[in-house]
XYZ file of C-alpha atoms in Angstrom:
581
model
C -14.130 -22.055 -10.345
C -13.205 -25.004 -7.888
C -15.317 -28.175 -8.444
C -15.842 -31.527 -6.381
C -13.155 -32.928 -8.787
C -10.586 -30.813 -7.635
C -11.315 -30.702 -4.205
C -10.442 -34.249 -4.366
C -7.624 -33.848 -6.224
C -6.188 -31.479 -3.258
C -7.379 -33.658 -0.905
C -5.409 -37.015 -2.216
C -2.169 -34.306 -2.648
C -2.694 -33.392 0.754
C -2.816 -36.969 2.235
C 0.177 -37.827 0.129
C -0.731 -39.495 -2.786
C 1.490 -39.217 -6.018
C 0.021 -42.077 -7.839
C -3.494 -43.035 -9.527
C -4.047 -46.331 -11.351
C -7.140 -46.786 -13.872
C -8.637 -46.151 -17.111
C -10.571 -43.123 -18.055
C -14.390 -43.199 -18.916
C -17.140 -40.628 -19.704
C -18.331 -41.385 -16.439
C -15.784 -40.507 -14.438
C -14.691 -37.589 -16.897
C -14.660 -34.885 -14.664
C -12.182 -35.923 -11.865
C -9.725 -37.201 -14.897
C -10.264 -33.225 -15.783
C -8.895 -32.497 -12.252
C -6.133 -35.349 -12.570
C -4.692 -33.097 -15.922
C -4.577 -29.935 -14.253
C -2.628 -31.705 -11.477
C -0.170 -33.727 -13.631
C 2.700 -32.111 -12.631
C 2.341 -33.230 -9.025
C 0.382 -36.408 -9.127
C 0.513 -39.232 -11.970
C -1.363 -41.195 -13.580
C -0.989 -45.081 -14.655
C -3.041 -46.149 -17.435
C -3.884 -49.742 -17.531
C -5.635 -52.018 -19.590
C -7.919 -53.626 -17.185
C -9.710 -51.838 -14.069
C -8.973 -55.425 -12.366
C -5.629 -54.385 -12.911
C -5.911 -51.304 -11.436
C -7.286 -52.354 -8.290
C -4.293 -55.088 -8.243
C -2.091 -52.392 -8.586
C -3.341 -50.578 -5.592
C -3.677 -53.036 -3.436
C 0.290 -53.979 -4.083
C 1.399 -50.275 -3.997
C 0.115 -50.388 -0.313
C 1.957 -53.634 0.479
C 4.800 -52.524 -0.585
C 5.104 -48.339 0.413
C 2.456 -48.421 3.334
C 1.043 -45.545 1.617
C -2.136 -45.303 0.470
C -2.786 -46.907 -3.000
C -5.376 -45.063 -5.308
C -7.508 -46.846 -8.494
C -10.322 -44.957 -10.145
C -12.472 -46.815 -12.670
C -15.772 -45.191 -14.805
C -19.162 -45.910 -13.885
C -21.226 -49.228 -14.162
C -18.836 -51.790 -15.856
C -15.663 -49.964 -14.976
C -16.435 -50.000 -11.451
C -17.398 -53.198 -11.605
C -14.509 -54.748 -13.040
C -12.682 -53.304 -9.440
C -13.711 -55.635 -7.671
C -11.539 -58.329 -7.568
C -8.634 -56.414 -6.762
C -10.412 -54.365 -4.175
C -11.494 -57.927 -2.621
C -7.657 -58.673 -2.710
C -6.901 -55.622 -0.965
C -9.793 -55.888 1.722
C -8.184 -59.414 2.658
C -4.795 -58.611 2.692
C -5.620 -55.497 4.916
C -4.348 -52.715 1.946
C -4.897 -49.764 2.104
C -7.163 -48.527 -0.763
C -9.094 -45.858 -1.965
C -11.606 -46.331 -4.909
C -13.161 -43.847 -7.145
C -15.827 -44.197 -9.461
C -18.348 -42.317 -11.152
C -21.999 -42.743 -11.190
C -24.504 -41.384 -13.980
C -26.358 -38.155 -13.640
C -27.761 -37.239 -9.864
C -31.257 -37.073 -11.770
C -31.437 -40.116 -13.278
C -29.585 -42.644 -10.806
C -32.366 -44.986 -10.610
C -34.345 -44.683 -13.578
C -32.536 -47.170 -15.709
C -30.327 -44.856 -17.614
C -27.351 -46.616 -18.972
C -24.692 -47.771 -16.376
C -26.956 -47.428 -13.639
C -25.140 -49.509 -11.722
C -25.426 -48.282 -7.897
C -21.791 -48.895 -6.911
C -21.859 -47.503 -3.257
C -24.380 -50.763 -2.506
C -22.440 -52.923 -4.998
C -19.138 -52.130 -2.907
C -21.263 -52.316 0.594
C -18.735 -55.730 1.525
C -15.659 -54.878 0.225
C -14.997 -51.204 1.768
C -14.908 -50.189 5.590
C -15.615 -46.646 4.385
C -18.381 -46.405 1.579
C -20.225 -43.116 0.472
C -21.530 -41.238 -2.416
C -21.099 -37.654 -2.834
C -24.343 -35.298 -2.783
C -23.327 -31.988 -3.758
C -19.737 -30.119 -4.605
C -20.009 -28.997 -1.079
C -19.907 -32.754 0.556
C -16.682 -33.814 -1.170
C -13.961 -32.557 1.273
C -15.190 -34.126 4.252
C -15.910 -37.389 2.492
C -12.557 -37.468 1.137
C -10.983 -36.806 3.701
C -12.531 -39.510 6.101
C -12.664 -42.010 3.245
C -8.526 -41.672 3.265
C -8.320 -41.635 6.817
C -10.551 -44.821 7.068
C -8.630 -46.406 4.596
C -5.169 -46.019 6.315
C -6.397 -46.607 10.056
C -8.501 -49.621 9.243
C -5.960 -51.016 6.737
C -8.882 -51.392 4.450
C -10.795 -50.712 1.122
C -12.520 -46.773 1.037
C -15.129 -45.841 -1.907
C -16.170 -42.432 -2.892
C -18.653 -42.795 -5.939
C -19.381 -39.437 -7.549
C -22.852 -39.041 -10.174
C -21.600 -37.259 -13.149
C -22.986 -33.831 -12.580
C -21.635 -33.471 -9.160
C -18.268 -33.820 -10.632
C -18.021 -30.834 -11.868
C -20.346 -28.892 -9.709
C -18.982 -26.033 -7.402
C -18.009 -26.338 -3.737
C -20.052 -23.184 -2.706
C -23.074 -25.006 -4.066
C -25.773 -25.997 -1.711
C -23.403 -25.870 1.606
C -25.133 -25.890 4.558
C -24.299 -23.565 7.119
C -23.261 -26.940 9.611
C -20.210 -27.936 6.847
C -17.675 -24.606 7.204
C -14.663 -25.044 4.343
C -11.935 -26.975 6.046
C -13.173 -28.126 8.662
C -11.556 -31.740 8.505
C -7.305 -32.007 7.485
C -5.113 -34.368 6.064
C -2.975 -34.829 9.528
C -2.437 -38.042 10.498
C -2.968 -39.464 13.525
C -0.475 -42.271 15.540
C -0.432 -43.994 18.743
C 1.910 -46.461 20.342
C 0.376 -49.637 19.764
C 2.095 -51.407 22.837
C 0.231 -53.389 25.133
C -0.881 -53.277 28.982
C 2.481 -53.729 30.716
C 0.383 -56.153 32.888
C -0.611 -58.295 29.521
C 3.061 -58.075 28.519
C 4.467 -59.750 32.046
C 1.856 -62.467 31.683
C 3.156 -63.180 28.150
C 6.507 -63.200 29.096
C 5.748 -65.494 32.262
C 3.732 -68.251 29.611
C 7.136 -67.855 27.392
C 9.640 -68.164 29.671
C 7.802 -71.764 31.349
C 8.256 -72.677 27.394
C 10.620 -75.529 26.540
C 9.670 -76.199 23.133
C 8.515 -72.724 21.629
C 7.866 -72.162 18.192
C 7.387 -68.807 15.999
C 4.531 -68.292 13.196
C 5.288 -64.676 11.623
C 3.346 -63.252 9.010
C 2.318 -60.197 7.281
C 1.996 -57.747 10.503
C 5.431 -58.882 11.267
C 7.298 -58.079 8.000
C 8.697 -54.492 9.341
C 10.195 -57.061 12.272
C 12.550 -58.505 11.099
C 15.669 -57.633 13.704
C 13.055 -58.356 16.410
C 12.165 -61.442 15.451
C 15.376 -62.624 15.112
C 16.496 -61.448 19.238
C 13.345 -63.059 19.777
C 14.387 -65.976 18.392
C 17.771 -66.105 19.745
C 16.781 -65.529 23.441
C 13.832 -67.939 23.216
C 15.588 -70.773 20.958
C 12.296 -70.733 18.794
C 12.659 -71.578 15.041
C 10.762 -68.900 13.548
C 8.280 -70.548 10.778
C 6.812 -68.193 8.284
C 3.126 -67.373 6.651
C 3.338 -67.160 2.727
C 2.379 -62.932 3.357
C 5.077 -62.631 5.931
C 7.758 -64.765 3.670
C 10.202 -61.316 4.142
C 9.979 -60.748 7.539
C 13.193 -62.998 8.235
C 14.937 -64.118 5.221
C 15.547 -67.704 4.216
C 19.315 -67.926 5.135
C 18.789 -66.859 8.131
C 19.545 -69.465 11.054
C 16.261 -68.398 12.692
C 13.669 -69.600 10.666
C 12.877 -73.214 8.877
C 10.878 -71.584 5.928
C 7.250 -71.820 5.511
C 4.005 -73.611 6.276
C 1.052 -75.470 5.213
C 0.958 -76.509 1.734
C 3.448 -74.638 0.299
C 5.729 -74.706 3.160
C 8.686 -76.735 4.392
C 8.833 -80.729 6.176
C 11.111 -78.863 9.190
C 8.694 -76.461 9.619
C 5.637 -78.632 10.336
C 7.866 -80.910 12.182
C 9.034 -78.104 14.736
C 4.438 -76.714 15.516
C 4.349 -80.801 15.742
C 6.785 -80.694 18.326
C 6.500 -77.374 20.118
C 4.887 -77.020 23.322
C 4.466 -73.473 23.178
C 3.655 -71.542 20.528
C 3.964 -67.367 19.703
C 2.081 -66.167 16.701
C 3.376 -62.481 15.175
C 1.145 -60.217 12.926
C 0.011 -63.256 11.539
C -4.306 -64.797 10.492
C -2.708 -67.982 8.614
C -6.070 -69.816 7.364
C -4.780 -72.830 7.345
C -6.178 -74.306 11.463
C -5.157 -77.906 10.222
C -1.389 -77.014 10.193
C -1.627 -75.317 13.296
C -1.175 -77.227 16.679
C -4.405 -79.075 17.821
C -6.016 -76.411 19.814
C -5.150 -76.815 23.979
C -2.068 -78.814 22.769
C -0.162 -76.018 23.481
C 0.297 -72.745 25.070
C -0.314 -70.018 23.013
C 0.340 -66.319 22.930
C -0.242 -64.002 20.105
C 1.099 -60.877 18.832
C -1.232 -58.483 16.201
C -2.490 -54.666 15.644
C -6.231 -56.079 15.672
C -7.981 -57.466 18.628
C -10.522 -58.762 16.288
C -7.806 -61.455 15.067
C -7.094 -62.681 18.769
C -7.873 -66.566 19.164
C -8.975 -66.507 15.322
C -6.886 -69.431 14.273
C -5.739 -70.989 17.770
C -7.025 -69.803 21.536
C -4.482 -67.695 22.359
C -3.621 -67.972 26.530
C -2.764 -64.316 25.697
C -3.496 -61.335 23.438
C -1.246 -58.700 23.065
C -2.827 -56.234 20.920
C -0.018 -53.458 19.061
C 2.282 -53.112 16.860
C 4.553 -56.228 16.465
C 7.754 -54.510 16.478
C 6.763 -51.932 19.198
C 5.458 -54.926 21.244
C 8.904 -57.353 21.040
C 10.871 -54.807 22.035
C 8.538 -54.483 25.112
C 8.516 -57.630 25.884
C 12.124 -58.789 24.896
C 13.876 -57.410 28.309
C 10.972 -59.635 30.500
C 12.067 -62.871 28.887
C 14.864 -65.366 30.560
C 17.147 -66.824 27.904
C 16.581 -70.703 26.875
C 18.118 -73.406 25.615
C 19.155 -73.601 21.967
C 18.174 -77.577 21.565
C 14.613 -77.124 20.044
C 16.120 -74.016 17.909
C 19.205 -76.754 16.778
C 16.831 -79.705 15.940
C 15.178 -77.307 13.751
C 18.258 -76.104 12.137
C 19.351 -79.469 11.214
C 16.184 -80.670 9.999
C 15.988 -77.415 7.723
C 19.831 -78.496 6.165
C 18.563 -82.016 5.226
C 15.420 -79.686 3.529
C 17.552 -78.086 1.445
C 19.553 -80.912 0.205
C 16.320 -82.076 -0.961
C 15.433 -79.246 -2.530
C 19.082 -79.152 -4.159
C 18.053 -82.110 -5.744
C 14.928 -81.413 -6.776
C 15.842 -78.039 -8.171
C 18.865 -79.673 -10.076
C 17.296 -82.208 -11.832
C 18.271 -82.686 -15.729
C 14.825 -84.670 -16.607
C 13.441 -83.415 -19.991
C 10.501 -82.087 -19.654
C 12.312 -79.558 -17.464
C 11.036 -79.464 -13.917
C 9.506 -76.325 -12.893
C 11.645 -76.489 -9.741
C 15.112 -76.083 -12.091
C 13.368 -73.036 -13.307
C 12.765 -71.719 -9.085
C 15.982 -72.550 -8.246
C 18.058 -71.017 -10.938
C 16.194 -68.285 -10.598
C 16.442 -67.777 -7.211
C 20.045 -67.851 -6.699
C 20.388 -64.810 -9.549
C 17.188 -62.400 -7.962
C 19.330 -59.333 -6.288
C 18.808 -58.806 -2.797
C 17.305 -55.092 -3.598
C 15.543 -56.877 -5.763
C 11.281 -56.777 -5.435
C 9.050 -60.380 -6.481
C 6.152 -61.084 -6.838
C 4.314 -64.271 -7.518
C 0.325 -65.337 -9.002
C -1.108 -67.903 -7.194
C -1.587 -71.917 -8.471
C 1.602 -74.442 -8.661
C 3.283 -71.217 -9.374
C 3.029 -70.489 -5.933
C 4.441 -73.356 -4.438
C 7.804 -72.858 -7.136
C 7.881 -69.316 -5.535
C 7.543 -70.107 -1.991
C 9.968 -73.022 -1.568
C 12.752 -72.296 -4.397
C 12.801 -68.743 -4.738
C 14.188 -67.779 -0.975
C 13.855 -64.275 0.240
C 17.119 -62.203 1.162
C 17.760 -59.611 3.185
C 16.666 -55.938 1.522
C 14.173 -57.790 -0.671
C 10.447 -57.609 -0.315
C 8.011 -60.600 -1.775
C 4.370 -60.736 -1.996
C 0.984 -62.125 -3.348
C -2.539 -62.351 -2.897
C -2.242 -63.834 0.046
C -6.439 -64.585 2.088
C -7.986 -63.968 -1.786
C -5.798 -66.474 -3.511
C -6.787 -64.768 -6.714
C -5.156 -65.543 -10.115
C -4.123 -62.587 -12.304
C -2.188 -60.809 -9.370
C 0.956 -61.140 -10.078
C 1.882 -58.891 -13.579
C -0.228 -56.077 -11.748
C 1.715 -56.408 -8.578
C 4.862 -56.583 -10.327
C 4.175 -53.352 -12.275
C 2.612 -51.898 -8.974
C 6.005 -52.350 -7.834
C 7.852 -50.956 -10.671
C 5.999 -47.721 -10.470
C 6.596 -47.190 -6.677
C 10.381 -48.182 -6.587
C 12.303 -47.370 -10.500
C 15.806 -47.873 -9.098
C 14.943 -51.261 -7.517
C 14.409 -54.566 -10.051
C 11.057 -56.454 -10.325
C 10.660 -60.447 -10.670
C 7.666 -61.410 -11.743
C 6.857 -64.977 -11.585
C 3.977 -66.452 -12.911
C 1.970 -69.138 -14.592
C 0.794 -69.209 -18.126
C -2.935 -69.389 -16.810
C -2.548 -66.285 -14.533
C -0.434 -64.162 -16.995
C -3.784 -65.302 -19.418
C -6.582 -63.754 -17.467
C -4.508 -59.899 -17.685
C -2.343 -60.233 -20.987
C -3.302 -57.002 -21.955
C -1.079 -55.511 -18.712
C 2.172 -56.657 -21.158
C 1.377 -53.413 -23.167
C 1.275 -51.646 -19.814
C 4.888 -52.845 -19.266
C 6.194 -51.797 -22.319
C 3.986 -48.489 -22.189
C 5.794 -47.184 -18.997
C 9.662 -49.086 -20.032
C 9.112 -50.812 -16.233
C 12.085 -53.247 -15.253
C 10.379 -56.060 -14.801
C 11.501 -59.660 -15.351
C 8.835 -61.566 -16.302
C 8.850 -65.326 -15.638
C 6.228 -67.248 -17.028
C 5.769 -71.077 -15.691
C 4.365 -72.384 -18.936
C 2.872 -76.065 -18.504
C -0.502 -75.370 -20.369
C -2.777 -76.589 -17.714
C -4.138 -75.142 -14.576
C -1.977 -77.209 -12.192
C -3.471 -76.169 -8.948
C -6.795 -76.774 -10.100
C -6.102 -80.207 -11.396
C -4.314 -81.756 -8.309
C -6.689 -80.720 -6.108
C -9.470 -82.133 -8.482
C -6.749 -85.470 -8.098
C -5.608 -84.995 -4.259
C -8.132 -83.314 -2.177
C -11.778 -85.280 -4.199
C -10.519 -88.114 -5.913
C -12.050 -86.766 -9.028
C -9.736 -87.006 -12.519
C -8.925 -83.814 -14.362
C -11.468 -82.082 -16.002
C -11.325 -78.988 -17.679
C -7.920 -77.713 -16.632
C -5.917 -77.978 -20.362
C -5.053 -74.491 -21.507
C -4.305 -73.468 -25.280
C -0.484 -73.650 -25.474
C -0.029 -69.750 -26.400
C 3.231 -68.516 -27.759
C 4.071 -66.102 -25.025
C 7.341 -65.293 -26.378
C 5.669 -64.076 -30.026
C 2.565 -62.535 -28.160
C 5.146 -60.107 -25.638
C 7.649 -59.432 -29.004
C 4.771 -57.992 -30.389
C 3.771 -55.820 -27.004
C 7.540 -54.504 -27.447
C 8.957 -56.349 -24.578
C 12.071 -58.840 -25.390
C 11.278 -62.093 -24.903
C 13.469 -65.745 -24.526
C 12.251 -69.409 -24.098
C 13.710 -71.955 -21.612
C 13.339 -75.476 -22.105
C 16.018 -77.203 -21.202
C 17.731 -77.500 -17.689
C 21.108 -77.410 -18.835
C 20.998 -74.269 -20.278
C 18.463 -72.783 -17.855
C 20.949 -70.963 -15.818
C 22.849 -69.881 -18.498
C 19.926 -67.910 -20.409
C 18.569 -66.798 -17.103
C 22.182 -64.977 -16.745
C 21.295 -63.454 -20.741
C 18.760 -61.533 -19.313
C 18.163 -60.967 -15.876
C 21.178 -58.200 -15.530
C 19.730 -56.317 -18.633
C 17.635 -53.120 -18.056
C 13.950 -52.646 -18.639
C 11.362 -55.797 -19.564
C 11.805 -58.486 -20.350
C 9.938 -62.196 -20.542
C 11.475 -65.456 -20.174
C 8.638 -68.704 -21.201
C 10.192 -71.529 -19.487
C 8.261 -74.502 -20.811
C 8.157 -77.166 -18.010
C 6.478 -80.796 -17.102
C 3.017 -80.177 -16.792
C 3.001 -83.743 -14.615
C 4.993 -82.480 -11.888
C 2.340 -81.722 -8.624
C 2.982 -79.492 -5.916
C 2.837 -81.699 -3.194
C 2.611 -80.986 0.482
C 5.904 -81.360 2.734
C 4.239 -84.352 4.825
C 2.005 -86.074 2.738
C -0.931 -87.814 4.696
C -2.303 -91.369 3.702
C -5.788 -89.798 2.277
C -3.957 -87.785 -0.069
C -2.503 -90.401 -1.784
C -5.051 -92.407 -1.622
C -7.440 -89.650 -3.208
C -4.590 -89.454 -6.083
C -4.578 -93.046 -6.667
C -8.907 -93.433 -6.382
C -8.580 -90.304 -9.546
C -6.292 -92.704 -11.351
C -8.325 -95.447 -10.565
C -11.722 -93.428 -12.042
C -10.161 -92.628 -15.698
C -7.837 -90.110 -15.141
C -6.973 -89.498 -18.875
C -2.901 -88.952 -17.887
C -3.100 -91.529 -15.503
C 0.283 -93.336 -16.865
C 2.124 -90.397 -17.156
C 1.433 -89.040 -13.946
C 1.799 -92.425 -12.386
C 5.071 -92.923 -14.172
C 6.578 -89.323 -13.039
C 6.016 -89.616 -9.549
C 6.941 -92.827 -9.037
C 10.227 -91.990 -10.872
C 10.446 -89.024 -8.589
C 9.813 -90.520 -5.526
C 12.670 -93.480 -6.623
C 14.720 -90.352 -7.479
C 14.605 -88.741 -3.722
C 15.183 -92.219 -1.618
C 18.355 -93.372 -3.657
């Protein structure tokens, strides 16, 4: 007999899917049933956490393209999906979610778990049913997956308990024929009107001042981007999702923007008078020119996303590689001075980030820990990063090379990403190493996911930021209101003894002379391992151009009973003394 389970089953073979991530569940019982008898050609990775699951997902898109797959029980475990699924809706991932419901008969009657996911998950997926009958599940799969992939987006199928298992020739209507919908995908060009294109190019070529934004939607891009560059003399300035489309030694680009991003980089949208956005919904309007500034053309696969950010003069809607090349051979070649400024501004940057990243202060700056680390991550190498100060170590000391691929929760923001990711990425590529860097609040909220390392052998280098406190949280409580710190002290947990005991090797860091040198212990060395590198908690992650209100906010939280006021005080002022002399 042939059940809804292992329709779906076929169907997920059939679309190309070799990996699930979740935790069984009597719930969802039956298609696990299906997942056994299909071992052989599609496996399974059990986690600890169904937010990890989702996490997973989400990342296996970013980093394949393919589809990622999580499947979580009913009521709690579907639950617990969310915020990964909410990760992967903002980041525009791919995902299909599974979950089980209780009995067709009782869904409403407050059995236990009655938890209605398919309304639950009404905001988070683009493609949302649940299955009636054995009968319904083909279709429905095969829609949900096809959703998924052409609106880059978050599918549920929720299936009740008895359906599971129930057979296809059950109740099918005489309007739903066996295989009538297939697993072929469909494609189109994605390159805009040719009349939209000469109108871009005419806007670009007036240009005298042009600057690149690249993001996400540009990250496949990355020879176009830099012709682009070259023929336009545009410094190419990077989201924090598209932080691989041109790597950081390239002459092209000045690095990356807003708060984590780089001085020459805001300096060159200051100063540009035109201004070409690529694949790229950067939140962040107050770094962007001052809208009608500048003119403005923009490059991305949604139309929706036109004039989101800044009124574009022009939308071309496609494919960002597919729509450089067509527009490459209609632009005029310019002058290198804007592209030169840029370059030397970004050399002075990097002196200054030499010297932050070398200092030999005790407590160790989390910036020795970035830099060291950066210069020994392979260039096949895949990282991935949590978000809070961590981020801001990631993005401006850890630069991307050629061959790698970096990412994060990127419109969600969400703690806890980065061990899933990282293990995400593990599973999808074995040959290719996996840097994990993180901060000991964010490696808190999924510990359990260590013993999911271990479980699976994954090479994963695990870098743990360890400044017990929630950084992010506290500056902005400092910067952005004025307010002193409240509430952002974590427990100082011995990460080292807690991932020995998982089964993973483990090392501590806490002094910058030796950083380097027990970074070089481990990195080379196969399978997982964690490094704890203990660092100044009183180090903030400032922005590249600090306005007067920030500091003014910082000094009104002193001011108010900040209870590390001299400390804090005493560090930046000795930093800031350290950088002018």
């Amino acid at each position: 007999m042939i059940d809804a389970s292992d329709v779906l089953v076929e169907r997920l073979l059939a679309w190309g899917v070799d990996t699930v991530f979740g935790l069984p569940g009597d719930g969802i019982n039956g298609v696990f049933e299906a997942l056994r008898k299909q071992q052989e050609r599609i496996r399974f990775i059990h986690v600890r956490h169904e937010e990890a699951a989702a996490f997973m997902a989400c990342a296996y898109a970013k980093f394949t393209g393919k589809l990622g797959v999580c499947i979580a029980t009913s009521g709690p475990g579907g639950i617990h999906l969310l915020n990964g699924l909410y990760d992967a809706k903002m980041d525009h991932a791919p995902v299909l979610a599974i979950t089980g419901l209780q009995h067709s008969d009782l869904i409403g009657t407050f059995t236990q778990q009655d938890v209605a996911l398919d309304k639950l998950f009404i905001d988070v997926a683009v493609y949302n049913e649940r299955i009636m009958s054995g009968a319904h599940m083909e279709s429905v799969a095969d829609l949900a997956i096809r959703t998924a992939l052409s609106h880059r987006g978050v599918a549920h199928i929720t299936i009740p308990v008895d359906v599971q298992v129930q057979e296809i020739k059950k109740g099918r209507s005489e309007r739903n024929p066996v295989h009538h919908t297939s697993a072929v995908p469909a494609y189109f060009e994605q390159i805009p009107a040719r009349i939209e294109l000469e109108h871009a190019a005419d806007i670009l070529n007036r240009g005298k001042k042009i600057a690149i934004l690249a993001g996400q939607g540009a990250l496949h891009a990355t020879q176009e981007l830099e012709e682009l560059a070259e023929t336009l003399g545009a410094p190419i300035i990077k989201a924090l999702l598209g932080k691989a489309a041109v790597p950081d030694d390239s002459p092209y680009t000045t690095g990356g923007i807003g708060l984590l991003g780089t001085e020459p980089s805001q300096d060159a949208i200051e100063g540009c008078d035109t201004f070409l956005m690529v694949g790229t919904s950067f939140p962040y309007i107050e770094f962007l020119p001052e809208p009608g500034s500048v003119k403005c053309v923009q490059i991305d696969i949604d139309p929706q996303r036109i004039s989101l950010r800044h009124p574009a003069d022009v939308g071309l809607v496609g494919d960002a590689k597919n729509t450089i090349r067509a527009l490459l051979p209609l632009l005029e070649k310019h002058d290198k001075g804007f592209l030169e400024k840029a370059q030397k501004a970004k050399a002075e940057w990097q002196k200054l980030m030499e010297e932050r990243g070398t200092r030999p202060d005790k407590p160790m700056k989390p910036q020795v820990v970035g830099w060291e680390l950066g210069k020994r991550i392979p260039s096949n190498a895949i990282v991935t990063s949590d978000s809070g100060t961590i981020t801001t170590w990631w993005a401006r000391y850890v630069p991307a090379l050629r061959g790698q691929k970096h990412s994060c929760s990127g419109n969600l923001a969400t703690m806890a990403c980065g061990l899933p990711y990282a293990i995400a990425a593990a599973v999808a590529y074995p040959e290719r190493p996996v840097y994990c860097i993180i901060g000991d609040g964010g490696l808190s909220m999924l510990l359990g996911e260590l013993i999911t390392v271990a479980a699976y052998k994954l090479n994963i280098k695990i870098i743990v930021i360890k400044n017990n406190t929630l950084g992010q949280i506290k500056w902005e409580q400092m910067v952005f209101l004025g307010n002193p710190e409240y509430a952002c002290d974590l427990y100082p947990a011995d990460f080292v003894t807690i991932a020995r005991g998982a089964g993973i090797e483990a090392i501590q860091i806490e002094d910058p002379a030796t950083c380097g040198a027990q970074l070089d212990s481990v990195v080379g060395r196969p399978g997982p391992v964690l490094i704890e590198a203990v660092v100044d908690e009183f180090t903030p992650p400032m922005p590249a151009k600090i306005k007067a209100s920030q500091a003014l906010k910082l000094a009104e939280a002193l001011m108010r009973g900040e209870p590390n006021r001299m400390k804090i005080a005493l560090t930046n002022a000795h930093d800031k003394v350290r950088e002018l002399v």
